[in-house]
């Protein structure tokens, strides 16, 4: 099977998820929080508008992040647990979903192609090493 066919099969089986504007993502979340905080030059998206509408206006915003906490972990918790009872919506992350990439996307409200952080390490051919 070719690489393309394997990729298409992974999408069809649900093993891989296609990027979609249907499901909000962490860039949408960042932009929603920025818009609610009345930051300048926020580029709204349909997802950020949905998230901002769910949060609503407030005098104060507190953002808490649990690195590595995915929906699968929440689904495994008892139904009456704090996280299960306060779960509002699923968000997609960026790819790659490494901490450095995801946190930079949240901090900047930008996708990897825009902020340029690809992970903790980058290979620099000029020095034949990682930095």
Tab-separated table of N, CA and C in Angstrom:
chain	number	residue	atom	x	y	z
A	1	UNK	N	0.857	-1.182	0.000
A	1	UNK	CA	0.000	0.000	0.000
A	1	UNK	C	0.898	1.240	0.000
A	2	UNK	N	0.554	2.218	-0.804
A	2	UNK	CA	1.351	3.443	-0.898
A	2	UNK	C	1.152	4.310	0.349
A	3	UNK	N	2.060	5.263	0.546
A	3	UNK	CA	1.943	6.188	1.680
A	3	UNK	C	0.634	6.963	1.627
A	4	UNK	N	0.236	7.375	0.430
A	4	UNK	CA	-1.007	8.134	0.271
A	4	UNK	C	-2.193	7.270	0.678
A	5	UNK	N	-2.208	6.021	0.236
A	5	UNK	CA	-3.309	5.117	0.584
A	5	UNK	C	-3.345	4.835	2.081
A	6	UNK	N	-2.173	4.676	2.701
A	6	UNK	CA	-2.124	4.466	4.157
A	6	UNK	C	-2.671	5.693	4.893
A	7	UNK	N	-2.308	6.881	4.413
A	7	UNK	CA	-2.798	8.116	5.021
A	7	UNK	C	-4.318	8.213	4.886
A	8	UNK	N	-4.829	7.958	3.702
A	8	UNK	CA	-6.271	8.010	3.475
A	8	UNK	C	-7.001	6.972	4.331
A	9	UNK	N	-6.419	5.787	4.473
A	9	UNK	CA	-7.020	4.751	5.318
A	9	UNK	C	-7.034	5.182	6.785
A	10	UNK	N	-5.973	5.847	7.231
A	10	UNK	CA	-5.932	6.335	8.622
A	10	UNK	C	-7.001	7.394	8.855
A	11	UNK	N	-7.241	8.264	7.867
A	11	UNK	CA	-8.329	9.242	7.980
A	11	UNK	C	-9.674	8.531	8.018
A	12	UNK	N	-9.875	7.563	7.122
A	12	UNK	CA	-11.153	6.846	7.049
A	12	UNK	C	-11.457	6.080	8.336
A	13	UNK	N	-10.425	5.515	8.965
A	13	UNK	CA	-10.634	4.724	10.186
A	13	UNK	C	-10.785	5.595	11.427
A	14	UNK	N	-10.436	6.868	11.310
A	14	UNK	CA	-10.485	7.742	12.481
A	14	UNK	C	-9.197	7.744	13.282
A	15	UNK	N	-8.193	6.984	12.830
A	15	UNK	CA	-6.897	6.968	13.509
A	15	UNK	C	-6.253	8.343	13.447
A	16	UNK	N	-6.406	9.026	12.312
A	16	UNK	CA	-5.953	10.407	12.151
A	16	UNK	C	-7.163	11.295	11.902
A	17	UNK	N	-7.097	12.514	12.382
A	17	UNK	CA	-8.185	13.460	12.188
A	17	UNK	C	-7.757	14.538	11.213
A	18	UNK	N	-8.632	14.831	10.278
A	18	UNK	CA	-8.354	15.911	9.330
A	18	UNK	C	-8.570	17.245	10.025
A	19	UNK	N	-7.760	18.253	9.703
A	19	UNK	CA	-8.036	19.593	10.228
A	19	UNK	C	-9.433	20.012	9.788
A	20	UNK	N	-10.150	20.659	10.674
A	20	UNK	CA	-11.534	21.019	10.379
A	20	UNK	C	-11.907	22.304	11.090
A	21	UNK	N	-12.657	23.138	10.406
A	21	UNK	CA	-13.173	24.339	11.064
A	21	UNK	C	-14.448	24.026	11.828
A	22	UNK	N	-14.946	22.786	11.698
A	22	UNK	CA	-16.163	22.373	12.403
A	22	UNK	C	-15.912	22.223	13.905
A	23	UNK	N	-14.746	21.722	14.258
A	23	UNK	CA	-14.404	21.514	15.667
A	23	UNK	C	-13.421	22.596	16.076
A	24	UNK	N	-13.755	23.412	17.083
A	24	UNK	CA	-12.826	24.467	17.513
A	24	UNK	C	-11.491	23.881	17.964
A	25	UNK	N	-10.457	24.710	17.916
A	25	UNK	CA	-9.116	24.263	18.261
A	25	UNK	C	-8.476	25.241	19.240
A	26	UNK	N	-7.239	24.957	19.637
A	26	UNK	CA	-6.594	25.796	20.649
A	26	UNK	C	-6.232	27.179	20.128
A	27	UNK	N	-6.055	27.323	18.819
A	27	UNK	CA	-5.835	28.655	18.249
A	27	UNK	C	-7.132	29.461	18.376
A	28	UNK	N	-8.267	28.816	18.101
A	28	UNK	CA	-9.568	29.469	18.291
A	28	UNK	C	-9.747	29.891	19.749
A	29	UNK	N	-9.365	29.013	20.681
A	29	UNK	CA	-9.490	29.334	22.105
A	29	UNK	C	-8.669	30.563	22.459
A	30	UNK	N	-7.432	30.603	21.996
A	30	UNK	CA	-6.558	31.741	22.277
A	30	UNK	C	-7.150	33.036	21.732
A	31	UNK	N	-7.654	32.973	20.517
A	31	UNK	CA	-8.236	34.171	19.901
A	31	UNK	C	-9.535	34.580	20.601
A	32	UNK	N	-10.306	33.610	21.082
A	32	UNK	CA	-11.536	33.935	21.820
A	32	UNK	C	-11.207	34.654	23.117
A	33	UNK	N	-10.222	34.149	23.845
A	33	UNK	CA	-9.828	34.784	25.107
A	33	UNK	C	-9.291	36.193	24.834
A	34	UNK	N	-8.478	36.333	23.794
A	34	UNK	CA	-7.938	37.655	23.448
A	34	UNK	C	-9.065	38.619	23.100
A	35	UNK	N	-10.057	38.153	22.338
A	35	UNK	CA	-11.180	39.014	21.963
A	35	UNK	C	-11.994	39.412	23.197
A	36	UNK	N	-12.233	38.457	24.099
A	36	UNK	CA	-12.983	38.764	25.316
A	36	UNK	C	-12.221	39.738	26.216
A	37	UNK	N	-10.895	39.694	26.147
A	37	UNK	CA	-10.067	40.615	26.930
A	37	UNK	C	-9.857	41.940	26.197
A	38	UNK	N	-10.513	42.070	25.046
A	38	UNK	CA	-10.460	43.277	24.226
A	38	UNK	C	-9.048	43.617	23.749
A	39	UNK	N	-8.283	42.575	23.409
A	39	UNK	CA	-6.953	42.779	22.839
A	39	UNK	C	-7.100	43.358	21.437
A	40	UNK	N	-6.109	44.111	21.022
A	40	UNK	CA	-6.136	44.724	19.688
A	40	UNK	C	-5.758	43.703	18.625
A	41	UNK	N	-6.261	43.893	17.435
A	41	UNK	CA	-5.867	43.124	16.245
A	41	UNK	C	-6.093	41.617	16.367
A	42	UNK	N	-7.174	41.192	16.989
A	42	UNK	CA	-7.490	39.767	17.082
A	42	UNK	C	-8.147	39.341	15.777
A	43	UNK	N	-7.651	38.258	15.195
A	43	UNK	CA	-8.225	37.737	13.959
A	43	UNK	C	-9.276	36.683	14.325
A	44	UNK	N	-10.564	37.056	14.324
A	44	UNK	CA	-11.589	36.090	14.731
A	44	UNK	C	-11.777	34.985	13.695
A	45	UNK	N	-12.219	33.850	14.167
A	45	UNK	CA	-12.552	32.706	13.326
A	45	UNK	C	-13.943	32.242	13.756
A	46	UNK	N	-14.603	31.425	12.945
A	46	UNK	CA	-15.891	30.894	13.398
A	46	UNK	C	-15.769	30.161	14.741
A	47	UNK	N	-14.678	29.397	14.898
A	47	UNK	CA	-14.463	28.682	16.166
A	47	UNK	C	-14.239	29.620	17.333
A	48	UNK	N	-13.479	30.696	17.128
A	48	UNK	CA	-13.226	31.634	18.232
A	48	UNK	C	-14.510	32.360	18.626
A	49	UNK	N	-15.354	32.634	17.652
A	49	UNK	CA	-16.638	33.279	17.962
A	49	UNK	C	-17.530	32.347	18.775
A	50	UNK	N	-17.551	31.055	18.413
A	50	UNK	CA	-18.353	30.079	19.176
A	50	UNK	C	-17.842	29.968	20.607
A	51	UNK	N	-16.529	29.896	20.768
A	51	UNK	CA	-15.955	29.764	22.114
A	51	UNK	C	-16.231	31.018	22.928
A	52	UNK	N	-16.017	32.189	22.337
A	52	UNK	CA	-16.282	33.445	23.053
A	52	UNK	C	-17.746	33.527	23.458
A	53	UNK	N	-18.639	33.070	22.586
A	53	UNK	CA	-20.059	33.061	22.930
A	53	UNK	C	-20.366	32.128	24.094
A	54	UNK	N	-19.665	31.009	24.157
A	54	UNK	CA	-19.854	30.063	25.268
A	54	UNK	C	-19.334	30.631	26.584
A	55	UNK	N	-18.207	31.331	26.521
A	55	UNK	CA	-17.631	31.918	27.735
A	55	UNK	C	-18.456	33.114	28.181
A	56	UNK	N	-18.792	33.985	27.259
A	56	UNK	CA	-19.549	35.186	27.582
A	56	UNK	C	-18.670	36.272	28.177
A	57	UNK	N	-19.238	37.441	28.299
A	57	UNK	CA	-18.457	38.553	28.854
A	57	UNK	C	-18.317	38.386	30.367
A	58	UNK	N	-17.230	38.938	30.888
A	58	UNK	CA	-16.971	38.849	32.327
A	58	UNK	C	-16.006	39.955	32.730
A	59	UNK	N	-15.920	40.188	34.023
A	59	UNK	CA	-14.970	41.175	34.530
A	59	UNK	C	-13.554	40.621	34.589
A	60	UNK	N	-13.452	39.294	34.782
A	60	UNK	CA	-12.142	38.658	34.921
A	60	UNK	C	-12.139	37.343	34.154
A	61	UNK	N	-10.994	37.006	33.586
A	61	UNK	CA	-10.802	35.726	32.909
A	61	UNK	C	-9.621	35.019	33.548
A	62	UNK	N	-9.789	33.740	33.834
A	62	UNK	CA	-8.700	32.922	34.357
A	62	UNK	C	-8.550	31.738	33.414
A	63	UNK	N	-7.355	31.556	32.893
A	63	UNK	CA	-7.075	30.461	31.970
A	63	UNK	C	-6.190	29.458	32.690
A	64	UNK	N	-6.649	28.224	32.796
A	64	UNK	CA	-5.887	27.155	33.435
A	64	UNK	C	-5.608	26.095	32.379
A	65	UNK	N	-4.363	25.702	32.255
A	65	UNK	CA	-3.980	24.712	31.267
A	65	UNK	C	-3.408	23.492	31.963
A	66	UNK	N	-3.884	22.312	31.573
A	66	UNK	CA	-3.328	21.048	32.066
A	66	UNK	C	-2.674	20.363	30.876
A	67	UNK	N	-1.362	20.488	30.759
A	67	UNK	CA	-0.624	19.956	29.619
A	67	UNK	C	-0.809	18.438	29.538
A	68	UNK	N	-1.208	17.964	28.362
A	68	UNK	CA	-1.366	16.529	28.144
A	68	UNK	C	-2.721	15.971	28.548
A	69	UNK	N	-3.613	16.805	29.031
A	69	UNK	CA	-4.934	16.332	29.449
A	69	UNK	C	-5.849	16.262	28.238
A	70	UNK	N	-6.096	15.071	27.775
A	70	UNK	CA	-6.935	14.887	26.598
A	70	UNK	C	-8.323	14.392	26.963
A	71	UNK	N	-9.187	14.384	25.978
A	71	UNK	CA	-10.569	13.948	26.175
A	71	UNK	C	-10.618	12.494	26.637
A	72	UNK	N	-9.699	11.654	26.151
A	72	UNK	CA	-9.696	10.249	26.565
A	72	UNK	C	-9.526	10.117	28.073
A	73	UNK	N	-8.692	10.964	28.657
A	73	UNK	CA	-8.513	10.916	30.116
A	73	UNK	C	-9.780	11.358	30.837
A	74	UNK	N	-10.419	12.394	30.342
A	74	UNK	CA	-11.646	12.883	30.970
A	74	UNK	C	-12.749	11.835	30.860
A	75	UNK	N	-12.848	11.174	29.720
A	75	UNK	CA	-13.865	10.130	29.544
A	75	UNK	C	-13.662	8.964	30.486
A	76	UNK	N	-12.435	8.762	30.959
A	76	UNK	CA	-12.143	7.682	31.899
A	76	UNK	C	-12.416	8.026	33.349
A	77	UNK	N	-12.749	9.270	33.625
A	77	UNK	CA	-13.022	9.699	34.995
A	77	UNK	C	-14.456	9.351	35.393
A	78	UNK	N	-14.719	9.254	36.695
A	78	UNK	CA	-16.104	9.049	37.134
A	78	UNK	C	-16.991	10.208	36.678
A	79	UNK	N	-18.256	9.921	36.383
A	79	UNK	CA	-19.169	10.939	35.873
A	79	UNK	C	-19.345	12.120	36.821
A	80	UNK	N	-19.180	11.889	38.129
A	80	UNK	CA	-19.382	12.975	39.092
A	80	UNK	C	-18.080	13.701	39.451
A	81	UNK	N	-16.991	13.409	38.732
A	81	UNK	CA	-15.725	14.094	39.015
A	81	UNK	C	-15.812	15.554	38.575
A	82	UNK	N	-14.950	16.386	39.135
A	82	UNK	CA	-14.956	17.815	38.826
A	82	UNK	C	-14.809	18.062	37.329
A	83	UNK	N	-13.810	17.431	36.712
A	83	UNK	CA	-13.567	17.668	35.289
A	83	UNK	C	-14.712	17.156	34.418
A	84	UNK	N	-15.265	16.010	34.754
A	84	UNK	CA	-16.374	15.466	33.963
A	84	UNK	C	-17.609	16.341	34.041
A	85	UNK	N	-17.911	16.851	35.205
A	85	UNK	CA	-19.121	17.661	35.353
A	85	UNK	C	-18.959	19.077	34.793
A	86	UNK	N	-17.720	19.527	34.612
A	86	UNK	CA	-17.480	20.865	34.077
A	86	UNK	C	-16.975	20.852	32.631
A	87	UNK	N	-16.953	19.689	32.019
A	87	UNK	CA	-16.492	19.559	30.631
A	87	UNK	C	-17.497	20.250	29.718
A	88	UNK	N	-17.010	21.207	28.915
A	88	UNK	CA	-17.912	21.983	28.052
A	88	UNK	C	-17.804	21.587	26.589
A	89	UNK	N	-16.596	21.380	26.076
A	89	UNK	CA	-16.443	21.081	24.658
A	89	UNK	C	-15.061	20.523	24.385
A	90	UNK	N	-14.968	19.756	23.328
A	90	UNK	CA	-13.691	19.215	22.880
A	90	UNK	C	-13.007	20.231	21.972
A	91	UNK	N	-11.704	20.377	22.121
A	91	UNK	CA	-10.897	21.228	21.252
A	91	UNK	C	-9.834	20.372	20.573
A	92	UNK	N	-9.531	20.677	19.352
A	92	UNK	CA	-8.416	20.036	18.665
A	92	UNK	C	-7.145	20.817	19.009
A	93	UNK	N	-6.020	20.166	18.869
A	93	UNK	CA	-4.750	20.842	19.094
A	93	UNK	C	-4.042	21.039	17.764
A	94	UNK	N	-2.841	21.534	17.813
A	94	UNK	CA	-2.033	21.748	16.619
A	94	UNK	C	-1.225	20.487	16.332
A	95	UNK	N	-0.599	20.453	15.167
A	95	UNK	CA	0.292	19.350	14.840
A	95	UNK	C	1.643	19.911	14.464
A	96	UNK	N	2.705	19.421	15.043
A	96	UNK	CA	2.711	18.386	16.068
A	96	UNK	C	2.169	18.931	17.384
A	97	UNK	N	1.663	18.048	18.202
A	97	UNK	CA	1.001	18.470	19.434
A	97	UNK	C	1.962	18.564	20.616
A	98	UNK	N	3.246	18.648	20.358
A	98	UNK	CA	4.245	18.766	21.416
A	98	UNK	C	3.996	20.036	22.232
A	99	UNK	N	4.384	20.001	23.478
A	99	UNK	CA	4.146	21.112	24.396
A	99	UNK	C	4.636	22.444	23.845
A	100	UNK	N	5.859	22.489	23.350
A	100	UNK	CA	6.421	23.763	22.870
A	100	UNK	C	5.586	24.350	21.740
A	101	UNK	N	5.143	23.513	20.831
A	101	UNK	CA	4.355	23.973	19.685
A	101	UNK	C	2.974	24.431	20.147
A	102	UNK	N	2.318	23.616	20.955
A	102	UNK	CA	0.963	23.939	21.412
A	102	UNK	C	0.944	25.189	22.282
A	103	UNK	N	1.874	25.304	23.217
A	103	UNK	CA	1.885	26.487	24.091
A	103	UNK	C	2.212	27.754	23.320
A	104	UNK	N	3.058	27.654	22.316
A	104	UNK	CA	3.349	28.828	21.492
A	104	UNK	C	2.107	29.230	20.694
A	105	UNK	N	1.359	28.264	20.206
A	105	UNK	CA	0.116	28.563	19.492
A	105	UNK	C	-0.902	29.233	20.416
A	106	UNK	N	-0.988	28.754	21.647
A	106	UNK	CA	-1.909	29.372	22.612
A	106	UNK	C	-1.446	30.787	22.959
A	107	UNK	N	-0.150	30.952	23.175
A	107	UNK	CA	0.377	32.264	23.567
A	107	UNK	C	0.257	33.305	22.466
A	108	UNK	N	0.369	32.865	21.215
A	108	UNK	CA	0.359	33.817	20.105
A	108	UNK	C	-0.970	33.880	19.362
A	109	UNK	N	-1.808	32.853	19.515
A	109	UNK	CA	-3.045	32.783	18.742
A	109	UNK	C	-2.768	32.506	17.277
A	110	UNK	N	-1.625	31.874	16.999
A	110	UNK	CA	-1.213	31.609	15.615
A	110	UNK	C	-0.915	30.126	15.417
A	111	UNK	N	-1.023	29.692	14.170
A	111	UNK	CA	-0.673	28.330	13.796
A	111	UNK	C	0.840	28.204	13.651
A	112	UNK	N	1.313	26.977	13.706
A	112	UNK	CA	2.733	26.665	13.590
A	112	UNK	C	3.369	27.324	12.370
A	113	UNK	N	2.693	27.306	11.249
A	113	UNK	CA	3.259	27.903	10.036
A	113	UNK	C	3.517	29.397	10.204
A	114	UNK	N	2.825	30.031	11.130
A	114	UNK	CA	2.994	31.465	11.364
A	114	UNK	C	4.031	31.735	12.467
A	115	UNK	N	3.946	30.998	13.600
A	115	UNK	CA	4.885	31.295	14.696
A	115	UNK	C	6.219	30.588	14.546
A	116	UNK	N	6.291	29.488	13.818
A	116	UNK	CA	7.558	28.856	13.475
A	116	UNK	C	8.199	27.975	14.525
A	117	UNK	N	7.570	27.756	15.668
A	117	UNK	CA	8.150	26.867	16.684
A	117	UNK	C	7.722	25.442	16.350
A	118	UNK	N	8.677	24.609	15.983
A	118	UNK	CA	8.367	23.248	15.544
A	118	UNK	C	8.558	22.206	16.637
A	119	UNK	N	9.106	22.589	17.765
A	119	UNK	CA	9.348	21.661	18.860
A	119	UNK	C	10.454	22.198	19.752
A	120	UNK	N	10.899	21.335	20.642
A	120	UNK	CA	11.952	21.746	21.563
A	120	UNK	C	13.289	21.897	20.851
A	121	UNK	N	13.523	21.060	19.855
A	121	UNK	CA	14.823	21.026	19.194
A	121	UNK	C	14.662	21.279	17.712
A	122	UNK	N	15.630	21.963	17.145
A	122	UNK	CA	15.682	22.195	15.704
A	122	UNK	C	17.070	21.808	15.214
A	123	UNK	N	17.114	21.040	14.146
A	123	UNK	CA	18.401	20.660	13.578
A	123	UNK	C	18.935	21.836	12.757
A	124	UNK	N	20.159	22.232	13.053
A	124	UNK	CA	20.816	23.314	12.309
A	124	UNK	C	21.923	22.706	11.460
A	125	UNK	N	21.680	22.576	10.156
A	125	UNK	CA	22.703	21.950	9.303
A	125	UNK	C	24.022	22.715	9.284
A	126	UNK	N	23.961	24.017	9.544
A	126	UNK	CA	25.192	24.833	9.538
A	126	UNK	C	26.197	24.366	10.577
A	127	UNK	N	25.713	23.862	11.695
A	127	UNK	CA	26.630	23.408	12.753
A	127	UNK	C	26.542	21.880	12.937
A	128	UNK	N	25.743	21.216	12.086
A	128	UNK	CA	25.538	19.781	12.150
A	128	UNK	C	25.155	19.316	13.552
A	129	UNK	N	24.199	20.027	14.143
A	129	UNK	CA	23.758	19.698	15.502
A	129	UNK	C	22.345	20.245	15.724
A	130	UNK	N	21.787	19.814	16.831
A	130	UNK	CA	20.467	20.319	17.221
A	130	UNK	C	20.639	21.448	18.212
A	131	UNK	N	19.704	22.389	18.180
A	131	UNK	CA	19.759	23.509	19.116
A	131	UNK	C	18.364	23.686	19.721
